[in-house]
PDB file of C-alpha atoms in Angstrom:
ATOM      1  CA  MET A  30     -18.169  33.997  -7.243  1.00  0.00           C
ATOM      2  CA  GLN A  31     -21.099  36.461  -5.378  1.00  0.00           C
ATOM      3  CA  LEU A  32     -23.855  37.622  -7.512  1.00  0.00           C
ATOM      4  CA  ASP A  33     -23.557  41.241  -6.911  1.00  0.00           C
ATOM      5  CA  ARG A  34     -19.338  40.876  -7.734  1.00  0.00           C
ATOM      6  CA  LEU A  35     -20.091  38.276 -11.164  1.00  0.00           C
ATOM      7  CA  LEU A  36     -22.680  41.120 -12.483  1.00  0.00           C
ATOM      8  CA  GLN A  37     -20.484  43.727 -11.904  1.00  0.00           C
ATOM      9  CA  SER A  38     -17.233  42.070 -13.562  1.00  0.00           C
ATOM     10  CA  GLN A  39     -19.442  41.917 -16.671  1.00  0.00           C
ATOM     11  CA  GLY A  40     -19.915  45.231 -16.589  1.00  0.00           C
ATOM     12  CA  TRP A  41     -23.646  45.800 -16.136  1.00  0.00           C
ATOM     13  CA  GLY A  42     -22.522  48.484 -13.266  1.00  0.00           C
ATOM     14  CA  SER A  43     -20.623  49.519 -10.013  1.00  0.00           C
ATOM     15  CA  ARG A  44     -21.665  46.960  -7.344  1.00  0.00           C
ATOM     16  CA  LYS A  45     -23.689  48.723  -5.761  1.00  0.00           C
ATOM     17  CA  GLN A  46     -26.252  49.107  -8.386  1.00  0.00           C
ATOM     18  CA  CYS A  47     -26.073  45.345  -8.811  1.00  0.00           C
ATOM     19  CA  GLN A  48     -26.839  44.946  -5.507  1.00  0.00           C
ATOM     20  CA  GLN A  49     -29.880  46.957  -5.807  1.00  0.00           C
ATOM     21  CA  TRP A  50     -31.295  45.353  -8.692  1.00  0.00           C
ATOM     22  CA  ILE A  51     -30.564  42.225  -7.245  1.00  0.00           C
ATOM     23  CA  ARG A  52     -32.473  42.519  -4.580  1.00  0.00           C
ATOM     24  CA  ALA A  53     -35.193  44.195  -6.542  1.00  0.00           C
ATOM     25  CA  GLY A  54     -35.425  40.996  -8.705  1.00  0.00           C
ATOM     26  CA  ARG A  55     -34.366  41.945 -11.989  1.00  0.00           C
ATOM     27  CA  VAL A  56     -32.034  39.038 -11.976  1.00  0.00           C
ATOM     28  CA  THR A  57     -32.786  35.445 -12.372  1.00  0.00           C
ATOM     29  CA  VAL A  58     -29.942  32.796 -12.699  1.00  0.00           C
ATOM     30  CA  GLY A  59     -31.254  29.569 -14.536  1.00  0.00           C
ATOM     31  CA  ASN A  60     -35.381  30.252 -14.440  1.00  0.00           C
ATOM     32  CA  GLU A  61     -35.013  31.385 -10.964  1.00  0.00           C
ATOM     33  CA  ILE A  62     -35.054  35.097  -9.217  1.00  0.00           C
ATOM     34  CA  VAL A  63     -32.196  35.929  -7.044  1.00  0.00           C
ATOM     35  CA  THR A  64     -32.523  38.290  -4.473  1.00  0.00           C
ATOM     36  CA  ARG A  65     -29.324  37.699  -2.215  1.00  0.00           C
ATOM     37  CA  PRO A  66     -26.403  39.541  -3.622  1.00  0.00           C
ATOM     38  CA  THR A  67     -24.119  36.882  -1.674  1.00  0.00           C
ATOM     39  CA  ALA A  68     -25.421  34.174  -3.285  1.00  0.00           C
ATOM     40  CA  THR A  69     -22.852  32.794  -4.750  1.00  0.00           C
ATOM     41  CA  PHE A  70     -22.485  30.646  -8.480  1.00  0.00           C
ATOM     42  CA  GLU A  71     -19.390  28.908  -9.724  1.00  0.00           C
ATOM     43  CA  PRO A  72     -18.996  31.960 -12.377  1.00  0.00           C
ATOM     44  CA  ASP A  73     -17.509  30.011 -15.868  1.00  0.00           C
ATOM     45  CA  GLY A  74     -20.245  29.541 -17.988  1.00  0.00           C
ATOM     46  CA  LEU A  75     -23.188  30.563 -16.107  1.00  0.00           C
ATOM     47  CA  ARG A  76     -26.219  32.035 -17.628  1.00  0.00           C
ATOM     48  CA  TYR A  77     -28.401  34.342 -16.082  1.00  0.00           C
ATOM     49  CA  ALA A  78     -30.326  37.748 -17.010  1.00  0.00           C
ATOM     50  CA  VAL A  79     -30.757  41.159 -16.111  1.00  0.00           C
ATOM     51  CA  ASP A  80     -34.400  42.261 -17.031  1.00  0.00           C
ATOM     52  CA  GLY A  81     -34.819  39.718 -18.842  1.00  0.00           C
ATOM     53  CA  GLU A  82     -31.430  40.493 -20.907  1.00  0.00           C
ATOM     54  CA  ALA A  83     -29.812  36.771 -21.302  1.00  0.00           C
ATOM     55  CA  ALA A  84     -26.148  36.924 -20.605  1.00  0.00           C
ATOM     56  CA  VAL A  85     -23.462  34.436 -20.196  1.00  0.00           C
ATOM     57  CA  TRP A  86     -20.024  34.815 -17.472  1.00  0.00           C
ATOM     58  CA  ARG A  87     -17.293  35.095 -19.613  1.00  0.00           C
ATOM     59  CA  ALA A  88     -13.724  35.733 -17.754  1.00  0.00           C
ATOM     60  CA  SER A  89     -12.888  37.341 -21.498  1.00  0.00           C
ATOM     61  CA  LEU A  90     -14.604  38.516 -24.203  1.00  0.00           C
ATOM     62  CA  TYR A  91     -14.191  37.837 -27.948  1.00  0.00           C
ATOM     63  CA  LEU A  92     -16.384  39.584 -30.426  1.00  0.00           C
ATOM     64  CA  LEU A  93     -16.754  39.565 -33.989  1.00  0.00           C
ATOM     65  CA  LEU A  94     -18.583  43.393 -35.286  1.00  0.00           C
ATOM     66  CA  HIS A  95     -19.623  43.576 -38.802  1.00  0.00           C
ATOM     67  CA  LYS A  96     -18.799  46.978 -39.373  1.00  0.00           C
ATOM     68  CA  PRO A  97     -20.808  49.255 -41.338  1.00  0.00           C
ATOM     69  CA  ALA A  98     -19.263  52.559 -43.027  1.00  0.00           C
ATOM     70  CA  GLY A  99     -19.974  55.255 -40.475  1.00  0.00           C
ATOM     71  CA  HIS A 100     -18.925  54.401 -37.517  1.00  0.00           C
ATOM     72  CA  GLU A 101     -15.569  55.242 -35.598  1.00  0.00           C
ATOM     73  CA  CYS A 102     -13.610  53.150 -33.438  1.00  0.00           C
ATOM     74  CA  SER A 103     -13.065  55.071 -30.642  1.00  0.00           C
ATOM     75  CA  ARG A 104     -15.717  55.770 -27.467  1.00  0.00           C
ATOM     76  CA  GLU A 105     -15.522  59.240 -28.144  1.00  0.00           C
ATOM     77  CA  PRO A 106     -16.216  59.776 -31.395  1.00  0.00           C
ATOM     78  CA  GLN A 107     -15.830  63.231 -33.582  1.00  0.00           C
ATOM     79  CA  ALA A 108     -17.940  63.474 -36.123  1.00  0.00           C
ATOM     80  CA  HIS A 109     -19.807  59.932 -36.433  1.00  0.00           C
ATOM     81  CA  ASP A 110     -21.151  57.529 -34.400  1.00  0.00           C
ATOM     82  CA  SER A 111     -18.795  54.911 -31.992  1.00  0.00           C
ATOM     83  CA  VAL A 112     -18.977  51.175 -33.013  1.00  0.00           C
ATOM     84  CA  PHE A 113     -19.679  50.590 -29.102  1.00  0.00           C
ATOM     85  CA  SER A 114     -23.247  51.992 -30.072  1.00  0.00           C
ATOM     86  CA  LEU A 115     -23.682  48.995 -31.832  1.00  0.00           C
ATOM     87  CA  LEU A 116     -22.942  46.757 -29.057  1.00  0.00           C
ATOM     88  CA  PRO A 117     -24.597  46.244 -25.581  1.00  0.00           C
ATOM     89  CA  ALA A 118     -22.906  49.151 -23.298  1.00  0.00           C
ATOM     90  CA  ARG A 119     -22.099  46.067 -20.619  1.00  0.00           C
ATOM     91  CA  PHE A 120     -19.047  45.603 -23.092  1.00  0.00           C
ATOM     92  CA  ALA A 121     -17.859  48.591 -23.231  1.00  0.00           C
ATOM     93  CA  ALA A 122     -17.847  49.011 -19.543  1.00  0.00           C
ATOM     94  CA  ARG A 123     -16.028  45.635 -18.738  1.00  0.00           C
ATOM     95  CA  GLY A 124     -13.267  47.635 -21.187  1.00  0.00           C
ATOM     96  CA  VAL A 125     -13.583  45.438 -24.502  1.00  0.00           C
ATOM     97  CA  GLN A 126     -11.668  47.303 -26.973  1.00  0.00           C
ATOM     98  CA  PRO A 127     -10.917  47.127 -30.688  1.00  0.00           C
ATOM     99  CA  VAL A 128      -8.371  44.749 -31.906  1.00  0.00           C
ATOM    100  CA  GLY A 129      -6.786  47.630 -34.734  1.00  0.00           C
ATOM    101  CA  ARG A 130      -8.944  50.396 -35.648  1.00  0.00           C
ATOM    102  CA  LEU A 131     -10.614  50.710 -38.675  1.00  0.00           C
ATOM    103  CA  ASP A 132     -11.353  54.228 -40.229  1.00  0.00           C
ATOM    104  CA  GLN A 133     -14.955  55.368 -40.422  1.00  0.00           C
ATOM    105  CA  ASP A 134     -15.846  54.591 -44.134  1.00  0.00           C
ATOM    106  CA  THR A 135     -13.847  51.313 -43.590  1.00  0.00           C
ATOM    107  CA  THR A 136     -16.589  48.301 -43.385  1.00  0.00           C
ATOM    108  CA  GLY A 137     -16.111  44.627 -42.753  1.00  0.00           C
ATOM    109  CA  VAL A 138     -14.373  42.502 -40.097  1.00  0.00           C
ATOM    110  CA  LEU A 139     -13.732  44.287 -36.658  1.00  0.00           C
ATOM    111  CA  LEU A 140     -12.488  42.490 -33.750  1.00  0.00           C
ATOM    112  CA  LEU A 141     -13.080  43.140 -29.963  1.00  0.00           C
ATOM    113  CA  THR A 142     -11.900  41.940 -26.900  1.00  0.00           C
ATOM    114  CA  ASP A 143     -10.699  42.613 -23.345  1.00  0.00           C
ATOM    115  CA  ASP A 144      -7.988  40.497 -22.830  1.00  0.00           C
ATOM    116  CA  GLY A 145      -4.669  42.543 -23.292  1.00  0.00           C
ATOM    117  CA  PRO A 146      -2.339  39.484 -24.231  1.00  0.00           C
ATOM    118  CA  LEU A 147      -4.334  38.484 -27.319  1.00  0.00           C
ATOM    119  CA  LEU A 148      -4.973  41.904 -28.938  1.00  0.00           C
ATOM    120  CA  HIS A 149      -1.481  42.382 -28.762  1.00  0.00           C
ATOM    121  CA  ARG A 150      -0.422  39.252 -30.470  1.00  0.00           C
ATOM    122  CA  ILE A 151      -3.032  40.316 -33.192  1.00  0.00           C
ATOM    123  CA  SER A 152      -1.730  43.798 -33.626  1.00  0.00           C
ATOM    124  CA  SER A 153       1.741  43.163 -33.428  1.00  0.00           C
ATOM    125  CA  PRO A 154       3.288  42.852 -36.643  1.00  0.00           C
ATOM    126  CA  ARG A 155       6.093  40.776 -34.981  1.00  0.00           C
ATOM    127  CA  HIS A 156       3.591  37.810 -35.137  1.00  0.00           C
ATOM    128  CA  HIS A 157       2.436  38.178 -38.682  1.00  0.00           C
ATOM    129  CA  VAL A 158      -1.499  37.598 -38.349  1.00  0.00           C
ATOM    130  CA  PRO A 159      -2.852  38.608 -41.849  1.00  0.00           C
ATOM    131  CA  LYS A 160      -5.298  40.880 -42.443  1.00  0.00           C
ATOM    132  CA  THR A 161      -7.143  40.263 -45.386  1.00  0.00           C
ATOM    133  CA  TYR A 162      -9.089  43.651 -47.542  1.00  0.00           C
ATOM    134  CA  LEU A 163     -10.763  43.844 -50.469  1.00  0.00           C
ATOM    135  CA  VAL A 164      -9.699  47.101 -52.184  1.00  0.00           C
ATOM    136  CA  SER A 165     -12.123  49.523 -54.830  1.00  0.00           C
ATOM    137  CA  CYS A 166      -9.565  51.624 -56.377  1.00  0.00           C
ATOM    138  CA  ARG A 167     -10.428  54.936 -58.309  1.00  0.00           C
ATOM    139  CA  HIS A 168      -7.948  54.091 -61.455  1.00  0.00           C
ATOM    140  CA  GLU A 169      -7.574  50.547 -63.407  1.00  0.00           C
ATOM    141  CA  ILE A 170      -4.990  48.693 -61.579  1.00  0.00           C
ATOM    142  CA  ASP A 171      -2.020  47.280 -63.792  1.00  0.00           C
ATOM    143  CA  ASP A 172       0.411  44.953 -63.690  1.00  0.00           C
ATOM    144  CA  ALA A 173       3.159  47.116 -62.189  1.00  0.00           C
ATOM    145  CA  GLN A 174       1.166  48.268 -58.964  1.00  0.00           C
ATOM    146  CA  ILE A 175      -0.030  44.977 -58.190  1.00  0.00           C
ATOM    147  CA  ASP A 176       4.312  43.904 -58.830  1.00  0.00           C
ATOM    148  CA  ALA A 177       5.143  47.237 -56.583  1.00  0.00           C
ATOM    149  CA  LEU A 178       2.590  46.274 -53.732  1.00  0.00           C
ATOM    150  CA  LEU A 179       4.149  42.803 -53.644  1.00  0.00           C
ATOM    151  CA  GLY A 180       7.876  44.182 -53.647  1.00  0.00           C
ATOM    152  CA  GLY A 181       7.269  46.322 -50.952  1.00  0.00           C
ATOM    153  CA  VAL A 182       6.523  50.803 -51.071  1.00  0.00           C
ATOM    154  CA  VAL A 183       7.858  53.296 -49.455  1.00  0.00           C
ATOM    155  CA  LEU A 184       5.420  55.104 -47.263  1.00  0.00           C
ATOM    156  CA  ARG A 185       5.271  58.690 -46.731  1.00  0.00           C
ATOM    157  CA  ASP A 186       7.157  59.906 -43.304  1.00  0.00           C
ATOM    158  CA  ASP A 187       8.517  56.421 -43.265  1.00  0.00           C
ATOM    159  CA  PRO A 188      11.248  54.539 -45.023  1.00  0.00           C
ATOM    160  CA  ALA A 189      10.844  51.271 -44.205  1.00  0.00           C
ATOM    161  CA  PRO A 190       9.139  49.770 -47.409  1.00  0.00           C
ATOM    162  CA  VAL A 191       6.149  47.708 -46.658  1.00  0.00           C
ATOM    163  CA  ALA A 192       4.816  44.779 -48.891  1.00  0.00           C
ATOM    164  CA  ALA A 193       1.545  42.798 -49.405  1.00  0.00           C
ATOM    165  CA  ARG A 194       1.460  39.222 -48.382  1.00  0.00           C
ATOM    166  CA  GLN A 195      -0.641  38.568 -51.173  1.00  0.00           C
ATOM    167  CA  CYS A 196      -2.448  40.852 -53.919  1.00  0.00           C
ATOM    168  CA  GLU A 197      -4.361  39.523 -56.490  1.00  0.00           C
ATOM    169  CA  ARG A 198      -6.723  41.615 -59.148  1.00  0.00           C
ATOM    170  CA  VAL A 199     -10.476  40.928 -59.150  1.00  0.00           C
ATOM    171  CA  ASP A 200     -11.569  43.219 -61.634  1.00  0.00           C
ATOM    172  CA  ALA A 201     -10.017  46.416 -63.448  1.00  0.00           C
ATOM    173  CA  ARG A 202     -10.492  48.596 -59.969  1.00  0.00           C
ATOM    174  CA  ARG A 203     -11.030  45.775 -57.341  1.00  0.00           C
ATOM    175  CA  LEU A 204      -8.173  43.774 -55.731  1.00  0.00           C
ATOM    176  CA  THR A 205      -7.806  41.368 -52.728  1.00  0.00           C
ATOM    177  CA  LEU A 206      -4.984  42.732 -50.605  1.00  0.00           C
ATOM    178  CA  VAL A 207      -3.169  40.714 -47.393  1.00  0.00           C
ATOM    179  CA  ILE A 208      -0.854  42.572 -45.001  1.00  0.00           C
ATOM    180  CA  GLY A 209       0.784  41.397 -41.668  1.00  0.00           C
ATOM    181  CA  GLU A 210       1.098  44.823 -39.971  1.00  0.00           C
ATOM    182  CA  GLY A 211      -1.659  47.488 -39.274  1.00  0.00           C
ATOM    183  CA  ARG A 212      -0.067  50.653 -39.789  1.00  0.00           C
ATOM    184  CA  TYR A 213      -2.276  53.925 -39.764  1.00  0.00           C
ATOM    185  CA  HIS A 214      -3.832  54.275 -43.019  1.00  0.00           C
ATOM    186  CA  GLN A 215      -1.657  51.504 -44.190  1.00  0.00           C
ATOM    187  CA  VAL A 216      -3.838  50.113 -47.434  1.00  0.00           C
ATOM    188  CA  LYS A 217      -4.646  53.727 -48.409  1.00  0.00           C
ATOM    189  CA  ARG A 218      -1.083  54.705 -48.152  1.00  0.00           C
ATOM    190  CA  MET A 219       0.083  51.855 -50.158  1.00  0.00           C
ATOM    191  CA  LEU A 220      -1.960  52.494 -53.249  1.00  0.00           C
ATOM    192  CA  ALA A 221      -1.325  56.098 -53.039  1.00  0.00           C
ATOM    193  CA  ALA A 222       2.664  55.228 -53.313  1.00  0.00           C
ATOM    194  CA  VAL A 223       1.553  53.367 -56.544  1.00  0.00           C
ATOM    195  CA  GLY A 224      -0.122  56.374 -57.826  1.00  0.00           C
ATOM    196  CA  ASN A 225      -3.841  54.910 -57.385  1.00  0.00           C
ATOM    197  CA  ARG A 226      -6.399  55.855 -54.397  1.00  0.00           C
ATOM    198  CA  VAL A 227      -8.797  53.634 -52.475  1.00  0.00           C
ATOM    199  CA  GLU A 228     -12.557  54.354 -53.045  1.00  0.00           C
ATOM    200  CA  ALA A 229     -14.226  51.881 -50.950  1.00  0.00           C
ATOM    201  CA  LEU A 230     -11.942  49.677 -48.505  1.00  0.00           C
ATOM    202  CA  HIS A 231     -13.364  46.319 -46.682  1.00  0.00           C
ATOM    203  CA  ARG A 232     -12.042  43.978 -44.366  1.00  0.00           C
ATOM    204  CA  VAL A 233     -12.431  40.543 -45.228  1.00  0.00           C
ATOM    205  CA  ALA A 234     -10.537  38.504 -42.712  1.00  0.00           C
ATOM    206  CA  VAL A 235      -8.276  38.446 -39.826  1.00  0.00           C
ATOM    207  CA  GLY A 236      -6.303  35.323 -39.671  1.00  0.00           C
ATOM    208  CA  THR A 237      -9.095  32.647 -40.741  1.00  0.00           C
ATOM    209  CA  VAL A 238     -11.772  34.523 -39.057  1.00  0.00           C
ATOM    210  CA  THR A 239     -14.558  35.821 -41.587  1.00  0.00           C
ATOM    211  CA  LEU A 240     -17.940  37.555 -41.395  1.00  0.00           C
ATOM    212  CA  GLY A 241     -19.369  34.300 -42.801  1.00  0.00           C
ATOM    213  CA  ASP A 242     -23.421  35.463 -42.781  1.00  0.00           C
ATOM    214  CA  LEU A 243     -23.194  37.945 -40.050  1.00  0.00           C
ATOM    215  CA  ALA A 244     -25.351  41.006 -41.299  1.00  0.00           C
ATOM    216  CA  GLU A 245     -23.785  44.531 -41.298  1.00  0.00           C
ATOM    217  CA  GLY A 246     -23.796  45.856 -37.800  1.00  0.00           C
ATOM    218  CA  GLN A 247     -24.375  42.824 -36.016  1.00  0.00           C
ATOM    219  CA  TRP A 248     -22.083  40.875 -33.839  1.00  0.00           C
ATOM    220  CA  ARG A 249     -21.093  37.628 -32.307  1.00  0.00           C
ATOM    221  CA  GLU A 250     -18.948  35.748 -29.827  1.00  0.00           C
ATOM    222  CA  LEU A 251     -15.758  34.252 -31.344  1.00  0.00           C
ATOM    223  CA  THR A 252     -16.047  30.201 -31.565  1.00  0.00           C
ATOM    224  CA  ALA A 253     -13.617  28.611 -29.784  1.00  0.00           C
ATOM    225  CA  ASP A 254     -11.712  27.222 -33.216  1.00  0.00           C
ATOM    226  CA  GLU A 255     -11.391  30.953 -34.038  1.00  0.00           C
ATOM    227  CA  LEU A 256     -10.057  31.925 -30.472  1.00  0.00           C
ATOM    228  CA  ALA A 257      -7.629  29.173 -31.111  1.00  0.00           C
ATOM    229  CA  ALA A 258      -6.596  29.716 -34.680  1.00  0.00           C
ATOM    230  CA  LEU A 259      -5.866  33.375 -33.546  1.00  0.00           C
ATOM    231  CA  ARG A 260      -3.681  32.364 -30.713  1.00  0.00           C
ATOM    232  CA  GLY A 261      -1.514  30.033 -33.165  1.00  0.00           C
ATOM    233  CA  THR A 262      -2.860  27.001 -30.961  1.00  0.00           C
ATOM    234  CA  PRO A 263      -4.377  24.002 -32.104  1.00  0.00           C
ATOM    235  CA  GLY A 264      -7.909  23.939 -32.012  1.00  0.00           C
TER     236      GLY A 264
END
């Protein structure tokens, strides 16, 4: 692939902009400056840098972000910062999207990708990819509430019952909740349906993908094993 097209595909700018940067000596491949926009390279896994910012060419991008509170999962946020402000601008430019939106006050695992089929697989209730949450509640959680969440509750304006796949009490006011869908405000609505209220919500995992030691507000690429698990294929 020509170097100008390679940079454009990764969200660095228009083809004309990329050509200008290359001619100005702002792009290196390996440790060498390349000044010909038409220079060709095998793109897969190519390591390069623009103005000293190192990058690796990816056909598709798969990211894990430790989402902090006070950020909206939108390119055009209404009242808070966008999660895209935590990522390099080129990621948004190439079309990366959140895999299921988290409310501005919800923290934890947020996946982002520009791979449409994988985004659909993780988001679709048909594939039952589990999402695990740590839920902090206003009121103490009793056995009846847990039984109701496991048995299925009816949400307002949604007649089909929704059941937690797993639900375990952590302490008097906290529980872990695993769901297979991703309906609008689903966890908050489920707790409201059993007479409680969510005070804080943290997504612990999507499938088997967890944050590990990833700091709040930081991101990393998914590993090959994590991707294979999300796709439902052997690692």
